[in-house]
Amino acid sequence: MDEPRTILHVDMDAFYASIEQRDDPSLRGKPVIVGGDGERGVVCAASYEARRFGVHSALASVIAKRRCPHAHFLPVRMSHYVAVSREIFAILRDFTPLCEPLSIDEAFLDVTGSLRLFGGGRAIAEAIRARIKEELDLTASVGVASSKYVAKVASDHDKPDGLVLVPFGEEAAFLAPLPIEVFWGVGPVTAQTLRRLGIEKVDDIQRADPALLEARLGNLADHLGRLARGQDPRPVQPGRRRKSMGSEVTLGEDCADRDALAGHLARQASTVAFGLRSEGLRGRTVVLKIRRPDRGLVTRSETLEHPTDDEVVIVRTAKRLLAEKLPMPAGGVRLIGLQVSGLDPADGQLGLFGASPETEKRRATLKGADAVRRRFGERMIQPASALGHGRRTEASPQAAARAEARGRVKPRPPGGRDEGQSGTSRTNERGRS
Ligand SMILES: [Mg+2]
């Protein structure tokens, strides 16, 4: 067998409901149901307090209300949850670029290559849980094991707020006492078949006669046999990544003032750099984009020697393009935008490869600034040159998502919620969240 891998399965606890309880402390410790509350509404997520009453995701809201009449029923704020999810994945990718999202609140991480840097699997799991708690005030459950399958079972084993490590070689013993429902791909029908064969626990599969199993279960027997021994060779596959990140603004009136335009670029550089860092990316090419009053598009780009996620580098490059490469159109500029492309995962292990102390210091500064920005909103931290240029009208999705994420530190408007997307079955959370 190959070198043992160390794989983490990170799973947020009652994700949507926990975000709502975090955002409105008066809901903490109370049953919270996120979902549609109309006649045909469906529960998307339930807090653990509500689960005690038999409320779970995908349950009809009408039934949920009957089971737990005193629950707080809240609409789904999907784009807010997506923004929080992005911050969680930014934390995860600080530990390894080998991060495979399974859903909005769940991921596999292969940290085999990060063990020496961050300590063992348990240390990494603890560090991830601590950062999620500290920076986002949310809890995650983590399973650590030598395969995806066992890590996933482990993360669920001590939920919520759990950390379960299954040492290499002890996978079969860990799985043995668990009911057969923990098998991937075993639905109620297969479970019934297995029970009829006297198979109730993983242990029963481990001890069963393989020939008998195959006679009764066909191909499934081999699959279950492997899983029962904790064998799952599938690699962690990082998802496809975005190719560029940008921010642009259509100006209130056409503008030919290079200083004013440079101010917009500074703000956009800050937004884009924050977005890059949040997604664990760096880019190599800075693109300045403008639209003339006749709507014609002009772009100028420069490719950097080293990929960056630092607004200082990005804005310096963009301003140079503005000053030196861009003839000012007659009548000025209607829209100005900044984009960084040629993106690659930022190596979470920076500093190992001889980064200068200045670089490390700069990174620490940016990290601190990002944490403040995540907590209090992006306007708290801006380069000096971005101040005093009027209202932001950036329309990038990143900016919009963050604008919404900012809402969480503001008090709720009385009697209402700041976003009204109603919950329906189309945003169902997974069964166990
Ligand atoms: Mg979850």
Coordinates of C-alpha atoms and ligand atoms in Angstrom, one line a residue:
M1 CA 0.0 0.0 0.0
D2 CA 1.1 3.6 -0.6
E3 CA 2.2 6.0 2.1
P4 CA -0.8 6.6 4.4
R5 CA -2.7 9.8 3.6
T6 CA -4.1 12.2 6.1
I7 CA -7.5 13.4 5.0
L8 CA -9.9 15.7 6.9
H9 CA -13.6 16.0 6.4
V10 CA -14.8 19.3 7.6
D11 CA -18.5 19.8 8.1
M12 CA -20.2 22.9 9.6
D13 CA -22.8 22.2 12.3
A14 CA -26.3 23.1 11.3
F15 CA -24.9 25.6 8.9
Y16 CA -27.7 27.9 8.0
A17 CA -29.4 27.8 11.4
S18 CA -26.1 28.4 13.2
I19 CA -25.4 31.5 11.0
E20 CA -28.9 32.8 12.0
Q21 CA -28.2 32.2 15.7
R22 CA -24.8 33.9 15.4
D23 CA -26.3 36.9 13.6
D24 CA -29.1 37.3 16.1
P25 CA -27.9 36.3 19.6
S26 CA -31.5 36.3 20.9
L27 CA -31.9 33.1 18.9
R28 CA -29.1 31.2 20.5
G29 CA -30.1 28.2 22.5
K30 CA -33.5 28.3 20.8
P31 CA -35.1 26.1 18.1
V32 CA -34.5 27.8 14.8
I33 CA -35.8 26.5 11.5
V34 CA -34.6 27.9 8.2
G35 CA -36.9 27.3 5.3
G36 CA -40.1 28.2 3.5
D37 CA -43.0 28.7 5.9
G38 CA -45.7 28.7 3.3
E39 CA -48.2 25.8 2.7
R40 CA -45.7 23.9 0.6
G41 CA -42.5 25.1 2.3
V42 CA -39.7 22.8 3.2
V43 CA -37.2 22.9 6.0
C44 CA -33.7 23.7 4.7
A45 CA -32.0 23.5 8.1
A46 CA -32.8 23.1 11.7
S47 CA -30.8 24.1 14.8
Y48 CA -29.9 21.3 17.1
E49 CA -32.6 22.6 19.5
A50 CA -35.2 22.1 16.8
R51 CA -33.8 18.7 15.9
R52 CA -34.7 17.4 19.3
F53 CA -38.3 17.8 18.3
G54 CA -37.9 15.7 15.3
V55 CA -37.4 18.5 12.8
H56 CA -34.9 17.9 10.1
S57 CA -34.0 19.2 6.7
A58 CA -36.4 18.3 3.8
L59 CA -39.3 17.9 6.2
A60 CA -42.4 19.7 5.2
S61 CA -42.6 23.0 7.1
V62 CA -46.2 22.3 8.0
I63 CA -45.1 19.2 9.9
A64 CA -42.1 21.0 11.4
K65 CA -44.4 23.6 12.8
R66 CA -46.6 20.9 14.3
R67 CA -43.7 19.2 15.9
C68 CA -42.1 22.3 17.2
P69 CA -44.7 25.1 17.3
H70 CA -42.4 27.5 19.3
A71 CA -39.6 27.3 16.8
H72 CA -38.4 30.5 15.1
F73 CA -39.0 30.2 11.4
L74 CA -36.7 32.2 9.3
P75 CA -36.4 32.6 5.5
V76 CA -33.4 31.3 3.6
R77 CA -30.7 34.0 3.0
M78 CA -28.8 32.0 0.5
S79 CA -26.4 34.7 -0.8
H80 CA -25.4 35.4 2.8
Y81 CA -24.7 31.8 3.5
V82 CA -22.6 31.7 0.3
A83 CA -20.6 34.6 1.5
V84 CA -19.9 32.9 4.8
S85 CA -19.1 29.7 3.0
R86 CA -16.5 31.6 0.9
E87 CA -14.8 32.7 4.1
I88 CA -14.7 29.2 5.5
F89 CA -13.1 27.9 2.3
A90 CA -10.5 30.6 2.5
I91 CA -9.6 29.3 5.9
L92 CA -9.5 25.7 4.7
R93 CA -7.2 26.6 1.8
D94 CA -4.8 28.2 4.2
F95 CA -3.9 24.7 5.2
T96 CA -3.8 23.0 1.9
P97 CA -4.6 23.7 -1.8
L98 CA -6.0 20.1 -1.9
C99 CA -9.4 21.1 -0.8
E100 CA -12.5 19.5 -2.4
P101 CA -15.8 21.2 -1.6
L102 CA -18.7 18.7 -1.2
S103 CA -21.3 21.3 -0.6
I104 CA -21.7 24.8 0.7
D105 CA -20.5 23.8 4.2
E106 CA -18.5 20.6 3.8
A107 CA -15.1 19.7 2.3
F108 CA -12.4 17.1 2.1
L109 CA -8.9 18.2 2.6
D110 CA -5.8 16.2 1.9
V111 CA -3.3 17.5 4.4
T112 CA -0.6 14.8 3.9
G113 CA 1.8 17.4 2.4
S114 CA 1.1 19.9 5.2
L115 CA 1.8 17.7 8.2
R116 CA 5.3 18.8 8.7
L117 CA 4.4 22.4 8.5
F118 CA 1.3 22.4 10.7
G119 CA 1.8 19.4 12.9
G120 CA -0.2 16.2 12.7
G121 CA -3.8 15.6 11.5
R122 CA -5.2 16.4 14.9
A123 CA -3.3 19.7 15.2
I124 CA -4.5 20.8 11.8
A125 CA -8.1 19.8 12.6
E126 CA -7.8 21.8 15.9
A127 CA -6.3 24.8 14.2
I128 CA -9.1 24.8 11.5
R129 CA -11.8 24.5 14.2
A130 CA -10.2 27.3 16.2
R131 CA -10.0 29.7 13.3
I132 CA -13.6 29.0 12.2
K133 CA -14.7 29.7 15.8
E134 CA -12.5 32.7 16.3
E135 CA -13.0 34.4 12.9
L136 CA -16.6 33.4 12.1
D137 CA -18.1 32.5 15.5
L138 CA -19.3 29.2 14.1
T139 CA -18.5 25.5 14.9
A140 CA -17.3 22.8 12.6
S141 CA -17.0 19.1 13.1
V142 CA -13.9 17.4 11.7
G143 CA -13.0 13.8 11.0
V144 CA -9.4 12.8 10.4
A145 CA -8.5 9.5 8.8
S146 CA -6.5 7.9 6.0
S147 CA -9.4 8.0 3.5
K148 CA -12.3 10.2 2.5
Y149 CA -14.9 7.6 3.5
V150 CA -13.6 7.1 7.1
A151 CA -13.0 10.8 7.5
K152 CA -16.6 11.5 6.6
V153 CA -17.9 8.9 9.0
A154 CA -15.6 10.3 11.7
S155 CA -16.8 13.9 11.3
D156 CA -20.3 12.8 11.9
H157 CA -19.4 10.7 14.9
D158 CA -19.2 13.4 17.5
K159 CA -21.3 16.1 16.0
P160 CA -21.8 19.0 16.8
D161 CA -18.5 20.7 17.5
G162 CA -16.6 17.4 17.4
L163 CA -13.2 16.2 16.4
V164 CA -12.6 12.5 15.8
L165 CA -9.4 11.1 14.6
V166 CA -9.2 7.5 13.4
P167 CA -5.5 6.4 13.5
F168 CA -4.1 4.6 10.5
G169 CA -4.6 0.9 10.9
E170 CA -7.6 1.3 13.2
E171 CA -10.2 2.0 10.5
A172 CA -11.9 -1.4 10.7
A173 CA -12.1 -1.3 14.5
F174 CA -13.6 2.2 14.4
L175 CA -16.2 1.2 11.9
A176 CA -17.1 -2.2 13.3
P177 CA -19.7 -1.2 15.9
L178 CA -21.5 1.3 13.6
P179 CA -24.9 0.6 12.0
I180 CA -24.9 -0.3 8.3
E181 CA -26.5 3.0 7.5
V182 CA -23.1 4.6 7.7
F183 CA -22.2 3.0 4.4
W184 CA -22.0 5.2 1.5
G185 CA -24.6 4.2 -1.0
V186 CA -26.7 2.2 1.4
G187 CA -30.3 3.5 1.3
P188 CA -33.3 2.2 3.1
V189 CA -33.9 -0.6 0.6
T190 CA -30.4 -2.1 0.7
A191 CA -30.4 -1.6 4.5
Q192 CA -33.5 -3.8 4.7
T193 CA -31.9 -6.4 2.5
L194 CA -28.9 -6.5 4.7
R195 CA -30.9 -6.7 7.9
R196 CA -32.8 -9.6 6.4
L197 CA -29.4 -11.3 6.1
G198 CA -28.8 -10.6 9.8
I199 CA -26.4 -7.8 8.9
E200 CA -27.0 -4.9 11.3
K201 CA -23.5 -3.5 11.9
V202 CA -20.4 -2.9 9.9
D203 CA -18.8 -5.6 12.0
D204 CA -21.3 -8.1 10.5
I205 CA -20.0 -7.3 7.0
Q206 CA -16.4 -7.6 8.2
R207 CA -17.1 -11.1 9.5
A208 CA -19.5 -12.4 6.8
D209 CA -18.5 -15.0 4.3
P210 CA -17.6 -13.0 1.2
A211 CA -19.0 -15.7 -1.1
L212 CA -22.3 -15.6 0.7
L213 CA -22.4 -11.8 0.5
E214 CA -21.6 -11.8 -3.2
A215 CA -24.4 -14.4 -3.8
R216 CA -26.9 -12.1 -2.1
L217 CA -25.6 -8.6 -2.9
G218 CA -23.8 -9.0 -6.2
N219 CA -21.4 -6.2 -7.0
L220 CA -22.4 -4.3 -3.9
A221 CA -20.7 -7.0 -1.8
D222 CA -17.2 -6.0 -2.9
H223 CA -17.9 -2.3 -2.4
L224 CA -19.3 -2.8 1.1
G225 CA -16.4 -5.2 2.0
R226 CA -13.9 -2.5 1.1
L227 CA -15.7 0.2 2.9
A228 CA -16.1 -2.0 6.0
R229 CA -12.3 -2.3 6.1
G230 CA -12.0 1.5 5.7
Q231 CA -10.5 1.2 2.2
D232 CA -11.3 4.1 0.0
P233 CA -8.5 5.0 -2.4
R234 CA -10.3 8.0 -4.1
P235 CA -8.1 11.1 -4.1
V236 CA -9.2 14.5 -2.9
Q237 CA -9.9 16.5 -6.0
P238 CA -9.7 20.2 -5.8
G239 CA -12.5 21.8 -7.8
R240 CA -12.1 23.8 -10.9
R241 CA -11.0 27.3 -10.1
R242 CA -12.0 30.7 -11.3
K243 CA -9.8 32.3 -14.0
S244 CA -10.1 35.9 -13.0
M245 CA -11.4 38.2 -10.4
G246 CA -12.5 41.8 -11.0
S247 CA -14.3 44.8 -9.9
E248 CA -15.8 47.6 -12.0
V249 CA -17.8 50.7 -11.6
T250 CA -20.0 52.7 -14.0
L251 CA -19.3 56.3 -13.2
G252 CA -22.1 58.7 -12.3
E253 CA -20.9 61.0 -15.1
D254 CA -18.1 60.5 -17.6
C255 CA -14.7 61.4 -16.0
A256 CA -11.4 62.5 -17.5
D257 CA -9.7 63.2 -14.2
R258 CA -6.9 60.7 -13.9
D259 CA -6.6 61.3 -10.1
A260 CA -10.2 60.5 -9.6
L261 CA -9.9 57.4 -11.8
A262 CA -6.8 56.3 -9.8
G263 CA -8.9 56.6 -6.7
H264 CA -11.4 54.1 -8.1
L265 CA -8.6 51.8 -9.0
A266 CA -7.2 51.9 -5.5
R267 CA -10.6 50.9 -4.1
Q268 CA -11.1 48.2 -6.7
A269 CA -7.6 46.8 -6.1
S270 CA -8.4 46.5 -2.5
T271 CA -11.7 44.6 -3.3
V272 CA -10.0 42.3 -5.8
A273 CA -7.0 41.6 -3.5
F274 CA -9.3 40.8 -0.6
G275 CA -11.3 38.5 -2.9
L276 CA -8.2 36.7 -4.1
R277 CA -6.9 36.2 -0.5
S278 CA -10.4 35.0 0.5
E279 CA -10.3 32.3 -2.2
G280 CA -6.7 31.4 -1.6
L281 CA -5.6 32.6 -5.1
R282 CA -3.0 34.8 -6.6
G283 CA -2.9 36.3 -10.1
R284 CA -0.2 37.2 -12.5
T285 CA -1.9 39.6 -14.9
V286 CA -3.4 43.0 -14.0
V287 CA -6.0 44.2 -16.5
L288 CA -7.2 47.8 -16.6
K289 CA -10.5 48.2 -18.5
I290 CA -12.4 51.3 -19.4
R291 CA -15.5 52.1 -21.5
R292 CA -15.6 55.2 -23.5
P293 CA -18.7 57.4 -23.6
D294 CA -19.5 55.7 -26.9
R295 CA -19.3 52.4 -25.0
G296 CA -16.2 51.2 -26.8
L297 CA -14.1 49.0 -24.6
V298 CA -10.3 49.7 -24.1
T299 CA -8.1 47.3 -22.1
R300 CA -4.5 47.4 -21.1
S301 CA -2.7 44.7 -19.2
E302 CA 0.6 44.0 -17.6
T303 CA 1.9 40.6 -16.5
L304 CA 3.8 40.6 -13.3
E305 CA 7.0 38.7 -12.5
H306 CA 5.4 37.1 -9.5
P307 CA 1.7 36.3 -8.9
T308 CA 0.2 38.5 -6.3
D309 CA -2.8 39.0 -4.0
D310 CA -1.5 42.2 -2.6
E311 CA -3.5 45.4 -3.3
V312 CA -0.4 47.5 -3.2
V313 CA 1.1 45.6 -6.1
I314 CA -2.1 45.5 -8.0
V315 CA -2.9 49.2 -7.7
R316 CA 0.6 50.2 -8.5
T317 CA 0.4 48.3 -11.7
A318 CA -3.1 49.5 -12.6
K319 CA -2.1 53.1 -12.0
R320 CA 0.9 52.7 -14.2
L321 CA -1.3 51.4 -17.0
L322 CA -3.6 54.3 -16.5
A323 CA -0.9 56.9 -16.5
E324 CA 1.3 55.5 -19.3
K325 CA -0.6 53.1 -21.5
L326 CA -4.1 54.7 -21.7
P327 CA -4.8 57.6 -24.0
M328 CA -7.6 59.5 -22.4
P329 CA -10.7 59.2 -24.6
A330 CA -12.4 62.3 -25.8
G331 CA -15.2 63.0 -23.3
G332 CA -13.6 60.9 -20.6
V333 CA -14.4 57.5 -19.2
R334 CA -17.8 56.0 -18.6
L335 CA -16.8 52.8 -16.8
I336 CA -13.5 51.8 -15.1
G337 CA -12.6 48.3 -14.1
L338 CA -9.8 46.3 -12.7
Q339 CA -9.2 42.6 -13.2
V340 CA -6.6 40.2 -12.1
S341 CA -6.2 37.0 -14.2
G342 CA -3.8 34.2 -14.6
L343 CA -4.9 32.9 -11.2
D344 CA -3.3 30.0 -9.4
P345 CA -3.8 28.7 -5.9
A346 CA -1.7 30.7 -3.4
D347 CA 0.5 28.1 -1.8
G348 CA -0.6 27.7 1.8
Q349 CA 2.9 26.9 2.7
L350 CA 4.4 30.3 1.9
G351 CA 7.3 31.1 4.1
L352 CA 8.8 27.7 3.7
F353 CA 10.4 28.6 0.5
G354 CA 12.6 31.4 1.6
A355 CA 10.2 34.3 1.7
S356 CA 11.9 37.4 3.0
P357 CA 11.0 38.7 6.5
E358 CA 9.5 41.7 4.8
T359 CA 7.2 39.5 2.8
E360 CA 6.2 37.6 5.9
K361 CA 5.5 40.8 7.8
R362 CA 3.4 42.1 4.9
R363 CA 1.4 38.9 4.8
A364 CA 0.8 39.1 8.5
T365 CA -0.4 42.7 8.1
L366 CA -2.8 41.7 5.3
K367 CA -4.1 38.7 7.2
G368 CA -4.9 41.0 10.2
A369 CA -6.6 43.5 7.9
D370 CA -8.6 40.7 6.3
A371 CA -9.8 39.5 9.6
V372 CA -11.0 43.0 10.6
R373 CA -12.6 43.4 7.2
R374 CA -14.5 40.1 7.5
R375 CA -15.8 41.2 10.9
F376 CA -16.6 44.8 10.3
G377 CA -16.9 45.2 6.6
E378 CA -14.7 46.2 3.9
R379 CA -14.9 50.0 4.4
M380 CA -13.0 49.8 7.6
I381 CA -9.7 49.2 5.8
Q382 CA -8.9 51.1 2.7
P383 CA -5.6 52.4 1.3
A384 CA -5.4 56.1 2.0
S385 CA -5.6 56.9 -1.7
A386 CA -9.0 55.3 -1.9
L387 CA -10.6 57.6 0.6
G388 CA -12.6 60.7 -0.4
H389 CA -13.8 59.5 -3.7
G390 CA -17.5 59.4 -2.9
R391 CA -19.8 56.5 -2.8
R392 CA -18.9 53.1 -3.8
T393 CA -20.9 51.7 -6.7
E394 CA -18.9 48.7 -7.5
A395 CA -21.1 46.0 -8.9
S396 CA -18.9 42.9 -8.7
P397 CA -20.5 39.8 -7.2
Q398 CA -17.7 39.7 -4.6
A399 CA -18.5 43.2 -3.5
A400 CA -22.2 42.5 -3.4
A401 CA -21.7 39.3 -1.4
R402 CA -19.5 41.1 1.1
A403 CA -21.9 44.0 1.3
E404 CA -24.4 41.5 2.4
A405 CA -22.1 39.7 4.7
R406 CA -21.5 43.0 6.4
G407 CA -25.2 43.0 7.3
R408 CA -24.5 40.4 9.9
V409 CA -22.7 42.7 12.3
K410 CA -25.5 45.3 12.0
P411 CA -28.5 45.0 14.2
R412 CA -31.5 43.7 12.4
P413 CA -34.2 46.2 11.4
P414 CA -37.0 45.7 13.9
G415 CA -39.7 43.4 12.7
G416 CA -37.9 42.4 9.5
R417 CA -35.0 40.7 8.0
D418 CA -32.6 42.4 5.7
E419 CA -33.1 40.0 2.9
G420 CA -36.2 38.3 1.8
Q421 CA -35.5 35.3 -0.4
S422 CA -38.1 32.8 0.7
G423 CA -37.0 29.3 1.4
T424 CA -38.2 26.6 -0.8
S425 CA -37.2 23.1 -1.6
R426 CA -34.7 24.3 -4.2
T427 CA -32.2 25.3 -1.5
N428 CA -32.4 22.1 0.6
E429 CA -29.4 21.5 2.8
R430 CA -28.1 18.0 3.0
G431 CA -29.7 15.6 5.4
R432 CA -27.1 15.9 8.1
S433 CA -25.6 19.3 8.2
Ligands
MG1 MG -23.0 20.5 7.7

